[in-house]
Amino acid sequence: MMRLSLVFGPVLSLGLAAAAPAETLHVYSGAGLRPAIEPLADAFEARTGAKLAIEYAGTGQILARARTTGRGDVFIAGTRFFSDQLEAEGRLSGVVALGIHGAAIGVSQAAADRVTGIADLGRPGLRLALGDPQAMALGRTADEIMARCGDPEAIRTNTVVRATTLQQLAMYVASGDVDAAILARSAALPHGARIALVPVPAECYSAEEITAGLLKSADAPDLAAAFIALLASPEGRAAFEAAGFGAE
Amino acid sequence: MRGLAILLWAPLVLIVATILGALVSLASQLPLSGLAEALAAEETRFAIALSLRSSLIALALALLLGLPTAWLLARRRFFGKAVVETVLDLPMVTPPLVAGIGLLFLLGREAPVGGALAGLGIEILFSPAGVILAQTYIASSVVIRSARAAIGAVDPDYAANAATLGLPPFWATLLVELPMAGRGLMAAAVLGWARALGEFGATLMLAGATRMRTETLPMAVYLNIASGRTDIAIACALILLALAFALLLAIRLLTADRPDPMTEARHARPQA
């Protein structure tokens, strides 16, 4: 607590001063970011006494939820593409970058010897899962990767299923129901050896940036700003890094 | 007395007002021009076509499997019948998402059943066939339960009488019992179709949410909410609601009380 105050004293202490004992923040978060968000949320709750109600879903879905409900305090987007939209509508402010979605090819154990790079994704008979580009950050990244470094037509032919969250993609690969998927390293880590990671060269895509911002609808803007400050602090960035959301 | 009447009617008014409020709010989100545009979208038309096609095939399969099952349950006693009936009811009370996960593990490529099917070149996972299977799974349970009640309500003596006149048992069932249960069976079919049409959870797990491939109407609502296209989502939701309303109305009409010709014949006075 002492260290935290030293790092971003003014914002945090303002937030804590304004916080009621068991105030609840409603946080929208991209589902794929959960491994990084959870430990930070626990730490924030322990330090402030506030409660965090975190709604995890594909970023497109939480964008629609934030718009239609007109409620919520903090918006954490899997990609700046979505937070930019809320910002342009005047619903979001104070947007900060938290990390990046480093893309990788996740390969199932059964197909580990058949996929060693992007070129292999177009091989006939391979079964792929990709993110829905309209619903999630890595879907847009996958489109960019195949356009720059792969054979888009062959890869699309091999794509048997699309997903709206990173967890879905990882589950399809880990269960062996697809041979490979373009996903984020962060989603593959919890599955351990069941998903082999093949790196994607940096020149094949511009990594999607993870962002957080304060919603205009925030009931407790000071407390919400304090949580965003924690996410963007060195401690927060370290948590994102540990969950696989850092640069290679 | 008047207070009692208010107490009695208030819940009904509240429930109906809430349902209508939700429907009107949903419809008012989309101007007519927006609705027309969303309806004309290729994705919407694909979802309508796939929903109708898959749900009708699922209904046919559910009837094919469900009617003989319902007849057996209504007319035969066998060891463990109570357990079997309970098992058959499970899909109705299990959340479809849970049913979908079960089916996914059963038919996954690394599962024995799924692996064997994949070996034969039958791809159910992530395909329109998966949509049909998920819908059939959910609809069968409804069809069996409703058809069992309809067949059980027919006096078995009619078929027995037909048998005494020389009609073999199979034909007695087909030509006497089933037509007599006809309206109940029609209602069972309509209810099964409605369930298949609205099925989402099991389909999501088994067939996945792939645009223009496994995108039924409920899936289109989910996908377009997930990508911020609330206009197409609302259009698809309204189409689903309109279909559901039409089907529920059909059930009402099919199950409405009508004079029973048999009873009427019994009570008719002999003409002088």
Coordinates of C-alpha atoms in Angstrom, one line a residue:
Chain A
M1 CA 0.0 0.0 0.0
M2 CA 2.9 2.3 0.9
R3 CA 4.7 1.4 -2.2
L4 CA 1.6 1.9 -4.3
S5 CA 1.0 5.4 -2.9
L6 CA 4.5 6.4 -3.7
V7 CA 4.2 5.3 -7.3
F8 CA 1.0 7.1 -8.2
G9 CA 0.1 8.8 -5.0
P10 CA -2.2 11.6 -6.0
V11 CA -4.7 9.6 -8.1
L12 CA -4.8 6.6 -5.8
S13 CA -5.1 8.5 -2.6
L14 CA -7.9 10.6 -4.1
G15 CA -9.6 7.5 -5.2
L16 CA -9.2 5.8 -1.8
A17 CA -10.4 8.9 0.0
A18 CA -13.5 9.0 -2.0
A19 CA -14.2 5.3 -1.7
A20 CA -17.1 4.2 0.4
P21 CA -16.3 1.0 2.5
A22 CA -17.8 -1.6 0.2
E23 CA -18.3 0.4 -3.0
T24 CA -18.7 -1.8 -6.1
L25 CA -17.1 -1.0 -9.4
H26 CA -18.5 -2.5 -12.5
V27 CA -15.7 -3.4 -14.9
Y28 CA -16.0 -4.6 -18.5
S29 CA -13.1 -6.6 -19.6
G30 CA -12.1 -8.6 -22.7
A31 CA -12.4 -12.2 -21.8
G32 CA -8.9 -13.1 -22.9
L33 CA -7.4 -10.6 -20.4
R34 CA -8.7 -12.5 -17.4
P35 CA -5.3 -14.1 -16.3
A36 CA -3.8 -10.6 -15.9
I37 CA -6.9 -8.9 -14.5
E38 CA -7.8 -11.4 -11.8
P39 CA -4.7 -11.0 -9.6
L40 CA -4.8 -7.2 -10.0
A41 CA -8.5 -7.1 -9.1
D42 CA -7.8 -9.2 -6.0
A43 CA -5.0 -6.9 -4.9
F44 CA -7.2 -3.8 -5.5
E45 CA -10.1 -5.3 -3.5
A46 CA -7.8 -6.2 -0.6
R47 CA -6.2 -2.8 -0.5
T48 CA -9.3 -0.6 -0.9
G49 CA -12.1 -2.7 0.6
A50 CA -14.0 -2.0 -2.6
K51 CA -15.7 -4.8 -4.6
L52 CA -15.1 -5.3 -8.3
A53 CA -17.9 -6.8 -10.4
I54 CA -16.0 -7.8 -13.6
E55 CA -18.0 -8.7 -16.7
Y56 CA -15.8 -10.8 -19.0
A57 CA -16.8 -11.3 -22.7
G58 CA -15.5 -10.7 -26.2
T59 CA -14.5 -7.1 -26.5
G60 CA -17.2 -6.5 -29.2
Q61 CA -19.8 -7.9 -26.8
I62 CA -18.8 -5.7 -23.8
L63 CA -18.7 -2.7 -26.2
A64 CA -22.4 -3.4 -27.0
R65 CA -23.2 -3.9 -23.3
A66 CA -21.6 -0.7 -22.3
R67 CA -23.5 1.2 -25.0
T68 CA -26.9 -0.4 -24.4
T69 CA -26.8 -0.4 -20.6
G70 CA -25.3 3.1 -20.2
R71 CA -23.8 1.7 -17.0
G72 CA -20.3 0.7 -15.8
D73 CA -17.2 2.3 -14.4
V74 CA -14.1 0.9 -16.2
F75 CA -13.7 -0.5 -19.7
I76 CA -10.8 -2.8 -20.5
A77 CA -10.5 -3.5 -24.2
G78 CA -8.6 -6.3 -25.9
T79 CA -7.8 -3.9 -28.7
R80 CA -7.7 -0.1 -29.0
F81 CA -10.0 -0.5 -32.1
F82 CA -12.9 -0.9 -29.7
S83 CA -11.9 1.6 -27.0
D84 CA -11.4 4.2 -29.8
Q85 CA -15.1 3.8 -30.7
L86 CA -16.3 4.5 -27.2
E87 CA -13.8 7.4 -27.0
A88 CA -15.2 8.9 -30.2
E89 CA -18.7 8.6 -28.8
G90 CA -17.6 10.5 -25.7
R91 CA -18.3 7.6 -23.4
L92 CA -14.7 6.9 -22.5
S93 CA -11.8 9.0 -21.3
G94 CA -8.3 8.7 -19.8
V95 CA -7.5 5.7 -22.0
V96 CA -4.1 4.1 -21.2
A97 CA -2.3 1.2 -22.9
L98 CA -1.6 -1.8 -20.7
G99 CA 0.1 -4.3 -22.9
I100 CA -0.1 -6.0 -26.3
H101 CA -1.6 -9.2 -27.7
G102 CA 1.4 -11.0 -28.9
A103 CA 0.1 -13.4 -31.5
A104 CA 1.3 -17.0 -31.9
I105 CA 0.2 -20.1 -33.6
G106 CA -1.2 -22.6 -31.1
V107 CA -0.9 -26.1 -32.3
S108 CA -2.5 -29.2 -30.8
Q109 CA -0.3 -32.1 -29.6
A110 CA -1.5 -34.3 -32.5
A111 CA -0.5 -31.8 -35.2
A112 CA 2.7 -30.5 -33.5
D113 CA 4.9 -32.0 -36.3
R114 CA 2.7 -30.6 -39.1
V115 CA 2.7 -26.9 -38.2
T116 CA 6.0 -25.1 -37.8
G117 CA 5.1 -21.8 -39.3
I118 CA 2.5 -19.6 -41.0
A119 CA 3.1 -21.3 -44.4
D120 CA 1.9 -24.6 -43.0
L121 CA -1.5 -23.2 -42.1
G122 CA -2.6 -23.5 -45.7
R123 CA -1.7 -27.1 -46.1
P124 CA -4.6 -29.2 -47.4
G125 CA -6.4 -31.2 -44.7
L126 CA -5.4 -29.0 -41.8
R127 CA -8.3 -27.9 -39.5
L128 CA -8.0 -24.4 -38.2
A129 CA -9.9 -22.2 -35.7
L130 CA -9.6 -18.4 -36.1
G131 CA -11.1 -15.5 -34.1
D132 CA -14.1 -13.6 -35.5
P133 CA -12.5 -10.4 -36.8
Q134 CA -15.6 -8.4 -35.9
A135 CA -15.8 -9.7 -32.4
M136 CA -12.3 -10.0 -31.0
A137 CA -8.8 -8.5 -31.2
L138 CA -7.0 -11.7 -32.4
G139 CA -9.5 -12.2 -35.2
R140 CA -8.4 -8.9 -36.7
T141 CA -4.8 -9.9 -36.1
A142 CA -5.3 -13.3 -37.8
D143 CA -6.6 -11.6 -40.9
E144 CA -3.6 -9.3 -41.0
I145 CA -1.1 -12.2 -40.5
M146 CA -2.5 -14.2 -43.3
A147 CA -2.7 -11.2 -45.6
R148 CA 0.9 -10.3 -45.0
C149 CA 2.6 -13.6 -44.6
G150 CA 0.3 -16.4 -45.5
D151 CA -2.0 -17.7 -48.2
P152 CA -5.4 -16.2 -47.1
E153 CA -7.5 -18.3 -49.4
A154 CA -5.9 -21.6 -48.4
I155 CA -6.1 -20.6 -44.7
R156 CA -9.7 -19.7 -45.0
T157 CA -10.5 -23.0 -46.7
N158 CA -8.9 -24.8 -43.7
T159 CA -10.8 -22.7 -41.2
V160 CA -13.6 -25.0 -39.7
V161 CA -14.7 -22.7 -36.9
R162 CA -14.5 -19.1 -35.7
A163 CA -14.6 -18.0 -32.1
T164 CA -15.5 -14.8 -30.2
T165 CA -13.1 -15.2 -27.3
L166 CA -9.5 -16.3 -26.9
Q167 CA -10.5 -19.0 -24.4
Q168 CA -12.7 -20.6 -27.0
L169 CA -9.9 -20.7 -29.5
A170 CA -7.5 -22.2 -26.9
M171 CA -10.1 -24.8 -25.9
Y172 CA -10.6 -26.0 -29.5
V173 CA -6.8 -26.5 -29.9
A174 CA -6.2 -28.0 -26.4
S175 CA -9.0 -30.6 -27.0
G176 CA -7.6 -31.5 -30.4
D177 CA -10.8 -30.6 -32.1
V178 CA -8.8 -28.4 -34.4
D179 CA -5.1 -28.8 -35.4
A180 CA -4.1 -25.1 -34.9
A181 CA -5.3 -21.6 -34.3
I182 CA -3.9 -18.1 -34.5
L183 CA -4.3 -17.0 -30.9
A184 CA -2.4 -15.1 -28.2
R185 CA 0.3 -16.6 -26.1
S186 CA -1.6 -15.6 -23.0
A187 CA -4.5 -17.9 -23.9
A188 CA -2.2 -20.9 -24.6
L189 CA -0.2 -20.6 -21.3
P190 CA -2.9 -22.1 -19.0
H191 CA -3.1 -25.2 -21.2
G192 CA 0.6 -26.0 -20.7
A193 CA 1.9 -28.8 -23.0
R194 CA -1.5 -29.4 -24.7
I195 CA -0.8 -26.4 -26.9
A196 CA 2.5 -26.0 -28.6
L197 CA 3.4 -22.4 -29.5
V198 CA 4.8 -21.5 -32.8
P199 CA 6.0 -17.8 -33.0
V200 CA 4.6 -15.4 -35.6
P201 CA 7.3 -13.0 -37.0
A202 CA 6.9 -9.5 -35.8
E203 CA 6.8 -8.1 -39.4
C204 CA 3.6 -10.1 -40.1
Y205 CA 1.3 -8.0 -38.0
S206 CA 1.0 -4.9 -35.8
A207 CA 0.2 -6.2 -32.3
E208 CA -3.2 -5.1 -31.0
E209 CA -2.9 -2.9 -28.0
I210 CA -4.8 -3.6 -24.7
T211 CA -6.3 -0.5 -23.3
A212 CA -8.3 0.6 -20.2
G213 CA -10.4 3.8 -19.8
L214 CA -12.9 5.5 -17.5
L215 CA -16.5 5.3 -18.6
K216 CA -18.5 8.5 -18.5
S217 CA -21.2 6.5 -16.7
A218 CA -19.0 5.8 -13.7
D219 CA -20.8 6.1 -10.4
A220 CA -17.5 6.2 -8.5
P221 CA -15.1 7.9 -11.0
D222 CA -12.3 8.4 -8.4
L223 CA -12.3 4.8 -7.4
A224 CA -12.5 3.7 -11.0
A225 CA -9.5 6.0 -11.9
A226 CA -7.6 4.4 -9.0
F227 CA -8.2 0.9 -10.4
I228 CA -7.1 2.1 -13.9
A229 CA -4.0 3.6 -12.3
L230 CA -3.2 0.3 -10.7
L231 CA -3.6 -1.5 -14.1
A232 CA -1.2 1.0 -15.7
S233 CA 1.3 0.9 -12.8
P234 CA 4.6 -1.0 -13.0
E235 CA 2.9 -3.7 -10.9
G236 CA 0.0 -3.8 -13.3
R237 CA 2.2 -4.0 -16.4
A238 CA 4.2 -6.8 -14.7
A239 CA 1.0 -8.8 -14.2
F240 CA 0.2 -8.3 -17.9
E241 CA 3.7 -9.3 -18.8
A242 CA 3.5 -12.5 -16.6
A243 CA 0.2 -13.5 -18.2
G244 CA 1.7 -13.3 -21.7
F245 CA 0.7 -9.8 -22.8
G246 CA 4.1 -8.3 -23.2
A247 CA 6.4 -7.9 -26.1
E248 CA 8.3 -11.1 -27.0
Chain B
M1 CA -63.6 -8.0 -1.9
R2 CA -62.4 -5.4 -4.4
G3 CA -58.9 -5.5 -2.8
L4 CA -58.9 -9.2 -3.3
A5 CA -59.7 -8.8 -7.0
I6 CA -56.9 -6.4 -7.4
L7 CA -54.5 -8.8 -5.6
L8 CA -55.6 -11.5 -8.0
W9 CA -55.3 -9.5 -11.2
A10 CA -52.2 -7.4 -10.4
P11 CA -49.7 -10.2 -11.0
L12 CA -51.2 -11.1 -14.4
V13 CA -51.1 -7.4 -15.5
L14 CA -47.6 -7.1 -14.2
I15 CA -46.3 -10.2 -16.1
V16 CA -48.1 -9.3 -19.4
A17 CA -46.9 -5.7 -19.2
T18 CA -43.3 -6.8 -18.6
I19 CA -43.4 -9.1 -21.6
L20 CA -45.0 -6.6 -23.8
G21 CA -42.7 -3.9 -22.5
A22 CA -39.6 -5.9 -23.4
L23 CA -41.0 -6.7 -26.9
V24 CA -42.0 -3.1 -27.6
S25 CA -38.6 -1.8 -26.3
L26 CA -36.8 -4.3 -28.6
A27 CA -38.8 -3.3 -31.6
S28 CA -38.4 0.4 -30.9
Q29 CA -34.6 0.1 -31.0
L30 CA -34.7 -0.3 -34.7
P31 CA -36.5 2.1 -37.1
L32 CA -38.4 0.5 -39.9
S33 CA -35.8 1.5 -42.5
G34 CA -33.1 -0.1 -40.3
L35 CA -35.2 -3.2 -39.9
A36 CA -35.6 -3.5 -43.7
E37 CA -31.9 -2.9 -44.2
A38 CA -31.0 -5.6 -41.6
L39 CA -33.5 -8.0 -43.1
A40 CA -32.0 -7.5 -46.5
A41 CA -28.4 -8.2 -45.2
E42 CA -27.0 -11.4 -46.6
E43 CA -26.1 -12.6 -43.1
T44 CA -29.7 -12.2 -41.9
R45 CA -31.0 -14.1 -44.9
F46 CA -28.5 -16.9 -44.4
A47 CA -29.4 -17.2 -40.7
I48 CA -33.1 -17.4 -41.5
A49 CA -32.6 -20.0 -44.2
L50 CA -30.2 -22.1 -42.1
S51 CA -32.6 -21.9 -39.1
L52 CA -35.6 -23.0 -41.1
R53 CA -33.7 -25.8 -42.9
S54 CA -31.9 -27.2 -39.9
S55 CA -34.9 -27.0 -37.5
L56 CA -37.2 -28.7 -39.9
I57 CA -34.7 -31.5 -40.5
A58 CA -34.2 -31.7 -36.7
L59 CA -38.0 -31.9 -36.3
A60 CA -38.2 -34.7 -38.8
L61 CA -35.5 -36.7 -37.0
A62 CA -37.1 -35.9 -33.6
L63 CA -40.4 -37.3 -34.8
L64 CA -38.8 -40.3 -36.4
L65 CA -37.1 -41.2 -33.2
G66 CA -39.6 -39.7 -30.8
L67 CA -42.9 -41.2 -32.0
P68 CA -42.0 -44.9 -31.6
T69 CA -40.4 -44.1 -28.3
A70 CA -43.5 -42.2 -27.1
W71 CA -45.7 -45.1 -28.2
L72 CA -43.6 -47.6 -26.3
L73 CA -43.6 -45.5 -23.2
A74 CA -47.4 -45.0 -23.4
R75 CA -48.3 -48.6 -24.2
R76 CA -45.7 -50.9 -22.8
R77 CA -44.3 -51.8 -19.4
F78 CA -40.7 -52.8 -19.1
F79 CA -38.0 -53.2 -16.5
G80 CA -36.4 -49.8 -15.6
K81 CA -39.1 -47.8 -17.3
A82 CA -39.1 -45.1 -14.7
V83 CA -35.3 -44.6 -15.0
V84 CA -35.5 -44.6 -18.8
E85 CA -38.3 -42.0 -18.7
T86 CA -36.2 -39.8 -16.3
V87 CA -33.2 -40.1 -18.6
L88 CA -35.4 -39.0 -21.6
D89 CA -36.6 -36.0 -19.7
L90 CA -33.0 -34.9 -18.8
P91 CA -32.4 -32.8 -21.9
M92 CA -35.5 -30.8 -21.1
V93 CA -34.2 -29.7 -17.7
T94 CA -30.4 -29.6 -18.5
P95 CA -29.2 -26.2 -19.6
P96 CA -28.6 -26.5 -23.3
L97 CA -25.0 -25.2 -22.8
V98 CA -24.3 -28.2 -20.5
A99 CA -25.9 -30.6 -23.0
G100 CA -23.6 -29.0 -25.7
I101 CA -20.5 -29.5 -23.6
G102 CA -21.5 -33.2 -23.1
L103 CA -22.0 -33.6 -26.8
L104 CA -18.8 -31.9 -27.6
F105 CA -16.8 -34.3 -25.3
L106 CA -18.7 -37.2 -26.8
L107 CA -18.2 -36.2 -30.4
G108 CA -14.8 -34.4 -30.1
R109 CA -12.1 -35.7 -32.5
E110 CA -10.2 -37.3 -29.7
A111 CA -13.2 -39.0 -28.1
P112 CA -13.9 -42.6 -29.2
V113 CA -17.3 -41.8 -30.8
G114 CA -16.1 -38.6 -32.5
G115 CA -12.9 -40.1 -33.6
A116 CA -14.7 -43.1 -35.2
L117 CA -17.1 -40.8 -37.0
A118 CA -14.3 -38.6 -38.2
G119 CA -12.5 -41.8 -39.5
L120 CA -15.6 -42.5 -41.5
G121 CA -15.5 -39.0 -43.0
I122 CA -18.5 -37.9 -41.0
E123 CA -17.8 -34.4 -39.6
I124 CA -20.4 -33.3 -37.0
L125 CA -18.2 -30.9 -35.0
F126 CA -18.2 -27.2 -36.3
S127 CA -20.6 -28.1 -39.2
P128 CA -24.3 -27.6 -40.1
A129 CA -24.7 -31.3 -39.2
G130 CA -23.7 -30.3 -35.6
V131 CA -26.4 -27.7 -35.7
I132 CA -29.0 -30.3 -36.7
L133 CA -27.7 -32.8 -34.1
A134 CA -27.9 -30.2 -31.3
Q135 CA -31.4 -29.2 -32.3
T136 CA -32.6 -32.8 -32.6
Y137 CA -31.2 -33.6 -29.2
I138 CA -33.2 -30.8 -27.6
A139 CA -36.4 -31.2 -29.7
S140 CA -36.6 -35.0 -29.2
S141 CA -37.1 -34.7 -25.5
V142 CA -40.0 -32.3 -26.0
V143 CA -41.6 -34.4 -28.7
I144 CA -41.3 -37.6 -26.7
R145 CA -42.9 -36.1 -23.6
S146 CA -45.7 -34.4 -25.4
A147 CA -46.4 -37.3 -27.8
R148 CA -46.4 -39.8 -24.9
A149 CA -49.2 -37.7 -23.2
A150 CA -51.1 -37.5 -26.5
I151 CA -50.9 -41.2 -27.2
G152 CA -51.6 -42.1 -23.5
A153 CA -54.8 -40.1 -23.7
V154 CA -56.2 -42.4 -26.4
D155 CA -58.2 -45.3 -25.1
P156 CA -56.3 -48.5 -26.1
D157 CA -59.6 -50.3 -26.5
Y158 CA -60.1 -48.6 -29.9
A159 CA -56.9 -50.3 -31.3
A160 CA -58.0 -53.5 -29.6
N161 CA -61.4 -53.4 -31.3
A162 CA -59.7 -52.8 -34.6
A163 CA -57.6 -55.8 -34.0
T164 CA -60.7 -58.0 -33.4
L165 CA -61.8 -56.9 -36.8
G166 CA -58.7 -58.3 -38.3
L167 CA -56.4 -55.3 -38.4
P168 CA -52.8 -56.2 -37.5
P169 CA -51.4 -54.4 -34.4
F170 CA -49.0 -52.2 -36.4
W171 CA -51.8 -51.0 -38.7
A172 CA -54.1 -50.6 -35.8
T173 CA -51.6 -48.2 -34.2
L174 CA -50.9 -46.4 -37.4
L175 CA -54.5 -46.1 -38.7
V176 CA -56.5 -45.9 -35.4
E177 CA -54.4 -44.7 -32.4
L178 CA -52.1 -42.2 -34.1
P179 CA -54.9 -40.4 -36.0
M180 CA -57.0 -40.2 -32.7
A181 CA -54.0 -38.6 -31.0
G182 CA -53.4 -36.5 -34.1
R183 CA -54.0 -33.0 -32.6
G184 CA -51.9 -33.8 -29.6
L185 CA -49.1 -35.1 -31.8
M186 CA -49.3 -32.0 -34.0
A187 CA -48.9 -29.8 -31.0
A188 CA -45.9 -32.0 -29.9
A189 CA -44.4 -31.4 -33.3
V190 CA -45.0 -27.7 -33.2
L191 CA -43.5 -27.5 -29.7
G192 CA -40.5 -29.5 -30.8
W193 CA -40.0 -27.3 -33.8
A194 CA -40.2 -24.2 -31.6
R195 CA -37.5 -25.6 -29.3
A196 CA -35.3 -26.5 -32.3
L197 CA -35.7 -23.1 -33.8
G198 CA -34.7 -21.3 -30.6
E199 CA -31.9 -23.7 -29.7
F200 CA -28.6 -21.9 -28.9
G201 CA -26.4 -23.3 -26.1
A202 CA -25.9 -26.8 -27.4
T203 CA -25.4 -25.5 -31.0
L204 CA -22.7 -23.0 -29.8
M205 CA -20.7 -25.8 -28.1
L206 CA -21.1 -28.4 -30.8
A207 CA -21.2 -26.4 -34.1
G208 CA -19.4 -23.2 -33.0
A209 CA -20.3 -19.7 -33.9
T210 CA -19.0 -19.3 -37.4
R211 CA -20.6 -16.6 -39.5
M212 CA -22.3 -17.8 -42.7
R213 CA -21.6 -21.5 -41.8
T214 CA -23.3 -22.4 -38.5
E215 CA -25.1 -19.1 -38.1
T216 CA -28.7 -19.8 -37.1
L217 CA -31.0 -17.0 -36.0
P218 CA -30.1 -17.3 -32.2
M219 CA -26.4 -17.5 -33.2
A220 CA -26.8 -14.4 -35.4
V221 CA -28.1 -12.6 -32.4
Y222 CA -25.2 -13.7 -30.3
L223 CA -22.5 -12.9 -33.0
N224 CA -23.9 -9.5 -33.8
I225 CA -24.2 -8.5 -30.2
A226 CA -20.6 -9.7 -29.8
S227 CA -19.4 -7.5 -32.7
G228 CA -21.5 -4.4 -31.8
R229 CA -24.0 -4.8 -34.7
T230 CA -27.1 -4.5 -32.6
D231 CA -29.2 -3.6 -35.6
I232 CA -28.8 -7.1 -37.2
A233 CA -29.0 -8.7 -33.8
I234 CA -32.4 -7.0 -33.1
A235 CA -33.7 -7.9 -36.6
C236 CA -32.9 -11.5 -36.0
A237 CA -34.4 -11.4 -32.5
L238 CA -37.6 -10.0 -33.9
I239 CA -37.8 -12.6 -36.6
L240 CA -37.3 -15.3 -34.0
L241 CA -40.0 -13.8 -31.8
A242 CA -42.4 -13.6 -34.7
L243 CA -41.8 -17.2 -35.6
A244 CA -42.2 -18.2 -31.9
F245 CA -45.4 -16.3 -31.6
A246 CA -46.8 -18.0 -34.7
L247 CA -45.8 -21.4 -33.5
L248 CA -47.3 -20.9 -30.0
L249 CA -50.5 -19.6 -31.5
A250 CA -50.6 -22.8 -33.7
I251 CA -50.2 -24.9 -30.5
R252 CA -53.1 -23.0 -28.8
L253 CA -55.3 -23.6 -31.8
L254 CA -54.3 -27.3 -32.1
T255 CA -54.9 -28.0 -28.4
A256 CA -58.1 -25.8 -28.0
D257 CA -61.1 -27.8 -26.8
R258 CA -63.3 -29.0 -29.6
P259 CA -66.4 -31.2 -29.4
D260 CA -65.3 -34.9 -29.5
P261 CA -67.1 -36.6 -32.3
M262 CA -67.1 -39.9 -30.4
T263 CA -68.7 -38.4 -27.3
E264 CA -71.2 -36.6 -29.5
A265 CA -72.1 -39.8 -31.3
R266 CA -72.7 -41.5 -27.9
H267 CA -74.9 -38.8 -26.6
A268 CA -76.9 -38.3 -29.8
R269 CA -80.5 -39.2 -29.5
P270 CA -81.7 -41.9 -32.0
Q271 CA -83.8 -40.3 -34.7
A272 CA -87.3 -41.4 -34.7

